[in-house]
Short mmCIF file of C-alpha atoms in Angstrom, two decimals:
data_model
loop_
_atom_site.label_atom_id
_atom_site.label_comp_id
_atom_site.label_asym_id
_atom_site.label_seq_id
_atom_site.Cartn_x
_atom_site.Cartn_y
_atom_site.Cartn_z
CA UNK J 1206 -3.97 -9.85 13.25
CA UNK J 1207 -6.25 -7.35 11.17
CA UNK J 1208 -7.28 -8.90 8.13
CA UNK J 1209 -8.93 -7.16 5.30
CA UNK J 1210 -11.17 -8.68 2.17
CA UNK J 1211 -11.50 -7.31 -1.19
CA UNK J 1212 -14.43 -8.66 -3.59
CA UNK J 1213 -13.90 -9.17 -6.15
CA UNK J 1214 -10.53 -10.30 -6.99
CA UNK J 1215 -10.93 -9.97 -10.63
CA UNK J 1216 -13.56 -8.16 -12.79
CA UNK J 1217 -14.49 -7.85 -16.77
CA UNK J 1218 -16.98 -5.64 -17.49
CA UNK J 1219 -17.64 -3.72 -21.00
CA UNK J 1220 -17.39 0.01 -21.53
CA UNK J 1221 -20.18 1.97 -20.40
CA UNK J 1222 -21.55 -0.33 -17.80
CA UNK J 1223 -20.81 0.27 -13.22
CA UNK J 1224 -18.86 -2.07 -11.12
CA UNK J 1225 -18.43 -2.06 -7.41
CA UNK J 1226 -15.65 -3.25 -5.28
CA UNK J 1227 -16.21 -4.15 -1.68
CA UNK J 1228 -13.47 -3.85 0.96
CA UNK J 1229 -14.39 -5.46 4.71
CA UNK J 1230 -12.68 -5.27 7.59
CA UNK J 1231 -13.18 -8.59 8.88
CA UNK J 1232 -11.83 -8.85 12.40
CA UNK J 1233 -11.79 -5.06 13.47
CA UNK J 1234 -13.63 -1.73 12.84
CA UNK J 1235 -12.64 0.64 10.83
CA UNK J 1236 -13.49 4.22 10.46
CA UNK J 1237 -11.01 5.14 8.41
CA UNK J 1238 -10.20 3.10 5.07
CA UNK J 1239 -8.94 4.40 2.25
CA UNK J 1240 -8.69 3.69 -1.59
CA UNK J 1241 -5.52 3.27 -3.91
CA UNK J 1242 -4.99 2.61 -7.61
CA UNK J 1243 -1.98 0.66 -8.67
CA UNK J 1244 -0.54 0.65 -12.31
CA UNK J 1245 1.71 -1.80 -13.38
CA UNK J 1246 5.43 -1.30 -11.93
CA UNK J 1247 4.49 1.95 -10.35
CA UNK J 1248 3.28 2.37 -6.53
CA UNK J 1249 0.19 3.14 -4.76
CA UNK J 1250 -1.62 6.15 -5.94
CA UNK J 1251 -4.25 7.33 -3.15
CA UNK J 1252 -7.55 8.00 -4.24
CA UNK J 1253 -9.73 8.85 -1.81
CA UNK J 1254 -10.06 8.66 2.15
CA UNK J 1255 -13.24 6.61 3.18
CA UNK J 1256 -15.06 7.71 6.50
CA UNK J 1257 -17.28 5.67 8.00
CA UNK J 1258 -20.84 8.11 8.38
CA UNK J 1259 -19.82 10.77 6.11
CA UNK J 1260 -18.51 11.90 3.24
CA UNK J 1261 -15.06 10.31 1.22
CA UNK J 1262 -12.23 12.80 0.63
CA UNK J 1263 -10.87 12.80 -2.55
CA UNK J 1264 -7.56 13.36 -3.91
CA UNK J 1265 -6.52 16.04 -6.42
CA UNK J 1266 -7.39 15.01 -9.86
CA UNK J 1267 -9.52 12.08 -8.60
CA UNK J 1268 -13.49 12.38 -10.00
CA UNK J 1269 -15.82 11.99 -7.10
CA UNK J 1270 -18.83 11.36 -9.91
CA UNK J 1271 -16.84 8.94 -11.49
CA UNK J 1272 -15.43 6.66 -8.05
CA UNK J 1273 -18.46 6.47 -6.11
CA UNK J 1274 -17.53 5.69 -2.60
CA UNK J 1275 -19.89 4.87 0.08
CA UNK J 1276 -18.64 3.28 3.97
CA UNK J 1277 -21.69 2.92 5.64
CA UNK J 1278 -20.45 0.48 8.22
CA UNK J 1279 -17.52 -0.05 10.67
CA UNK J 1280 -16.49 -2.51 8.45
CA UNK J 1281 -17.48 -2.17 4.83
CA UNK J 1282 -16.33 0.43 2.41
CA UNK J 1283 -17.44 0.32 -1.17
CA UNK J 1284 -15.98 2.05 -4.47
CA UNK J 1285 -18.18 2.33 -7.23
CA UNK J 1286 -16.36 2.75 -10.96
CA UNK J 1287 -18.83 4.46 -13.29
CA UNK J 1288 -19.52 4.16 -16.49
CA UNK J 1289 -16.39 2.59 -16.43
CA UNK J 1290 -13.69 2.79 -19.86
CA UNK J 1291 -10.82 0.83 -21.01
CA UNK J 1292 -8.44 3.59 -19.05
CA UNK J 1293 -10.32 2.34 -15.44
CA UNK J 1294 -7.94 -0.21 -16.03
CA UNK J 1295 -6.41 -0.76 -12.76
CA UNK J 1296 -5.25 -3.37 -9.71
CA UNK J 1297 -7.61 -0.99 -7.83
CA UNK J 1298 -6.21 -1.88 -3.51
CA UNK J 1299 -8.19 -1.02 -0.12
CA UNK J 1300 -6.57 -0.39 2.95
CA UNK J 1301 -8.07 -0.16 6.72
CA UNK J 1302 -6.63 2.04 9.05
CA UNK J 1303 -6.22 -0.12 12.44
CA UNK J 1304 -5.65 1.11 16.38
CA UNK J 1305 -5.24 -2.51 17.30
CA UNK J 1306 -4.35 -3.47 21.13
CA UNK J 1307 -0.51 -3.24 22.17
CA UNK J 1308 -0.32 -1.92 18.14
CA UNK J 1309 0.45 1.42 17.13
CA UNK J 1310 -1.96 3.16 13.99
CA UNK J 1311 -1.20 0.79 10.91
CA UNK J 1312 -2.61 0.49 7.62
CA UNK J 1313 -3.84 -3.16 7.11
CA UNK J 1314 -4.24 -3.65 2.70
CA UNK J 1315 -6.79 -5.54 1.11
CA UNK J 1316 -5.57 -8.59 -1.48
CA UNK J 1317 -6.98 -5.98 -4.14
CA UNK J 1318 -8.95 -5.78 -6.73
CA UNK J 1319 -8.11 -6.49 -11.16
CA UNK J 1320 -10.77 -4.40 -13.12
CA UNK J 1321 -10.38 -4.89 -16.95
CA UNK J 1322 -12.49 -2.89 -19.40
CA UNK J 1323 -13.07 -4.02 -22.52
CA UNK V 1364 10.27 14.78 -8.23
CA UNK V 1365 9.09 11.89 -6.24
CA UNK V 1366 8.64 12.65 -2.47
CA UNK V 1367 9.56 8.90 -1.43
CA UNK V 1368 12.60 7.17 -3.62
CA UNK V 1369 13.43 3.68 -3.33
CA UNK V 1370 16.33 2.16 -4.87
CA UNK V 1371 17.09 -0.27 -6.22
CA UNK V 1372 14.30 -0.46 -8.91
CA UNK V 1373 14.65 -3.92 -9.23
CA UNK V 1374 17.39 -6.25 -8.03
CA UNK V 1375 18.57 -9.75 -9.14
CA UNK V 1376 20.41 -11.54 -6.76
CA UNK V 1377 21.85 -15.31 -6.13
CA UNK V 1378 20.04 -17.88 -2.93
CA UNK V 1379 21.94 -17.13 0.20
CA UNK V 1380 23.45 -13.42 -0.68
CA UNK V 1381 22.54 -10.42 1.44
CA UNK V 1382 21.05 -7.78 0.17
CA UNK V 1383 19.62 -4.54 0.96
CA UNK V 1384 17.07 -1.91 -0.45
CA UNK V 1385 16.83 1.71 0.71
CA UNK V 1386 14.15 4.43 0.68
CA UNK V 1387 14.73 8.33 0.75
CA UNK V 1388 12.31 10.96 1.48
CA UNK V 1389 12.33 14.38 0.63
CA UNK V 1390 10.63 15.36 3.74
CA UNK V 1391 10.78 14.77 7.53
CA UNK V 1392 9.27 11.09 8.27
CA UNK V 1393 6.81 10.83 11.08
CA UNK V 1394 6.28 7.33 10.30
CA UNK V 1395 8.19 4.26 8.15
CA UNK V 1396 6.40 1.65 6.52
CA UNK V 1397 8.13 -1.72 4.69
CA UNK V 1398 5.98 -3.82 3.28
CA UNK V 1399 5.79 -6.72 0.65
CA UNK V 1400 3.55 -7.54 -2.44
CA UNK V 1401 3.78 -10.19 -4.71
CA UNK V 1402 2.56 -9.54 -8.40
CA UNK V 1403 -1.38 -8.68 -8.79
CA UNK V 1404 -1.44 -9.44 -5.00
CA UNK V 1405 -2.39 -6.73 -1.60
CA UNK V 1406 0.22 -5.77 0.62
CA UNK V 1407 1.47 -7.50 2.94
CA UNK V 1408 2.91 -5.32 5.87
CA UNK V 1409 6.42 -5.91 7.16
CA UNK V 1410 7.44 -3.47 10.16
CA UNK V 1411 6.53 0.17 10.92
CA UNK V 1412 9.48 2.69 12.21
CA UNK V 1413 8.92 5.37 14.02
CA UNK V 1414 11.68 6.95 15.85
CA UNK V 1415 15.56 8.26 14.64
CA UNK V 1416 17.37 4.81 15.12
CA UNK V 1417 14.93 2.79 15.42
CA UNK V 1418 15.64 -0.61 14.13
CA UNK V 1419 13.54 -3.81 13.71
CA UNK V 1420 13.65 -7.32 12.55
CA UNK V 1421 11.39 -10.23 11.18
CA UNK V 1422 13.46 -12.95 10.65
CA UNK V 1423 15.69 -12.71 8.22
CA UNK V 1424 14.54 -9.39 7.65
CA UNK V 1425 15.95 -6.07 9.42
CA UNK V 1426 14.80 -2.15 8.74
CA UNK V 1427 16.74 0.87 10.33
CA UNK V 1428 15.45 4.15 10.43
CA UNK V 1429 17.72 7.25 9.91
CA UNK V 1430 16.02 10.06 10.55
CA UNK V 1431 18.50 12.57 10.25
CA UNK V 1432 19.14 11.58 6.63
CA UNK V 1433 15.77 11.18 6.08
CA UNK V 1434 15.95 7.18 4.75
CA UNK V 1435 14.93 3.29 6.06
CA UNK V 1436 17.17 0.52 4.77
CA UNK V 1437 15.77 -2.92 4.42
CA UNK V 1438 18.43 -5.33 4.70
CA UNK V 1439 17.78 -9.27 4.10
CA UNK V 1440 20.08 -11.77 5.25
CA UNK V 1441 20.87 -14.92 3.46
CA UNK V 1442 18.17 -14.62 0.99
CA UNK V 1443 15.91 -17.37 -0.05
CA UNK V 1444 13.14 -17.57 -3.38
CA UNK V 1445 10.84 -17.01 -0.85
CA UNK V 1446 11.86 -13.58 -0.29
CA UNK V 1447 10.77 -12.79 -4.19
CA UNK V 1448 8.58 -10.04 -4.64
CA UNK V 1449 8.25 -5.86 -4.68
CA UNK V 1450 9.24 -4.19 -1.66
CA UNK V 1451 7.61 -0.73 -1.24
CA UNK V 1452 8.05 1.56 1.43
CA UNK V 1453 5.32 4.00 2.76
CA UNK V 1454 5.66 6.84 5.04
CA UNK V 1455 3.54 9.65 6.56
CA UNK V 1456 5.20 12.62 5.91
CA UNK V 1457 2.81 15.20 7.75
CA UNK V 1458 2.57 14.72 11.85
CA UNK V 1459 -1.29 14.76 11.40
CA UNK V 1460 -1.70 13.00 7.88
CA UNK V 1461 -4.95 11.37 9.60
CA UNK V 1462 -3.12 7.70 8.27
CA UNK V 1463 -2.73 9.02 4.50
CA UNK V 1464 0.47 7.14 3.54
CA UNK V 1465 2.98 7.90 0.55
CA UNK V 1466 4.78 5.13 -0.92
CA UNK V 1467 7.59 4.61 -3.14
CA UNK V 1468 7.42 2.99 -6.73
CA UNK V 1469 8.53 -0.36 -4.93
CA UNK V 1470 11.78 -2.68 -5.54
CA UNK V 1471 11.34 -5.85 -7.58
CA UNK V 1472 13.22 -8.39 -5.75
CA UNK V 1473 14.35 -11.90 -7.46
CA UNK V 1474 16.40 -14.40 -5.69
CA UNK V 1475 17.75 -16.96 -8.05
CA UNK V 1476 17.94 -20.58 -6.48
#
């Protein structure tokens, strides 16, 4: 199957400071990932649409200066929180899109990703 | 409103009952997604549907597509605590969406042994 990584699975950081997450596409490339938010008891909310070799694309209301994304492999996408505050809060999930053999186009999700801000 | 509704919102139900969750879109499906996520967990993807009828099963597990009405039930048989968790249904609601997905808020599912 397609498996996808998140690291790291839980992060504290204080106000003010960066933190990156790292999503990898471990058995498969992936040109296409893409990154969600999740608050608690409510669904995915897309972020942004990570292309491998170019720019993300960023969904309405979403700060590109303030979720740094960068996918400069086949296989790793990162998202960069900035200057990150207590509202960052978030299960923050990856997803890789997948054209595996025999498979039709499915999203594979990472195991996501806890940021708390203090 | 919500483009993707699920309902139940939650749902408590005894070891060994049936049970089934549905999801309604506002607009035409091109593509069905079930999947399943335990708390503070990733997704964990169930079955895709794709055409007007279309139904599928994973063990105990079974999801029918209606296209006409616009809506995927997810129906599990004989339930066990291992089926526990949220159930959220995504679906690409443009024919070229270039794999965006929208989801639903998810049903919390909790099987009581």
């Amino acid at each position: 199957g397609a498996v996808v990584s998140q690291h790291p699975s839980r992060v504290i950081c204080k106000s003010g400071t960066s933190v990156k997450i790292e999503c990898r596409s471990l058995d498969f490339q992936a040109t296409t990932m893409f990154w969600y938010r999740q608050f608690p008891k409510k669904s995915l909310m897309l972020m942004a649409t990570s292309n491998e070799g170019s720019k993300a694309t960023y969904e309405q209301g979403v700060e590109k200066d303030k979720f740094l994304i960068n996918h400069a492999s086949l296989t790793l996408s990162t998202l960069t929180v900035t200057s990150a505050h207590p509202e960052d809060s978030s299960f923050y999930i990856c997803s890789a899109r997948a054209f595996l053999a025999g498979e039709t186009d499915t999203q594979y999700f990472g195991p996501g990703t806890r940021l708390t801000v203090l | 409103s919500q483009e993707l509704e699920q309902s139940p919102q939650s749902l408590i139900v005894q070891e060994g009952k049936n049970l089934t969750i549905n999801c309604t879109s506002s607009k035409t499906l091109y593509g069905l997604y079930w999947y399943k996520q335990k708390y503070g967990e990733g997704l964990i993807f169930l079955m895709m549907l794709q055409k007007g009828g279309e139904e599928k099963s994973h063990e105990k597990i079974t999801a029918k597509l209606d296209e006409k009405k616009q809506q995927s039930s997810l129906h599990i048989t004989a339930s066990q605590p291992s089926h526990a968790g949220i159930y959220l249904c995504g679906a690409d609601l443009h024919r070229n969406n270039a794999g965006k997905s929208t989801f639903g808020d998810g049903t919390t599912l909790t099987v009581k042994p």
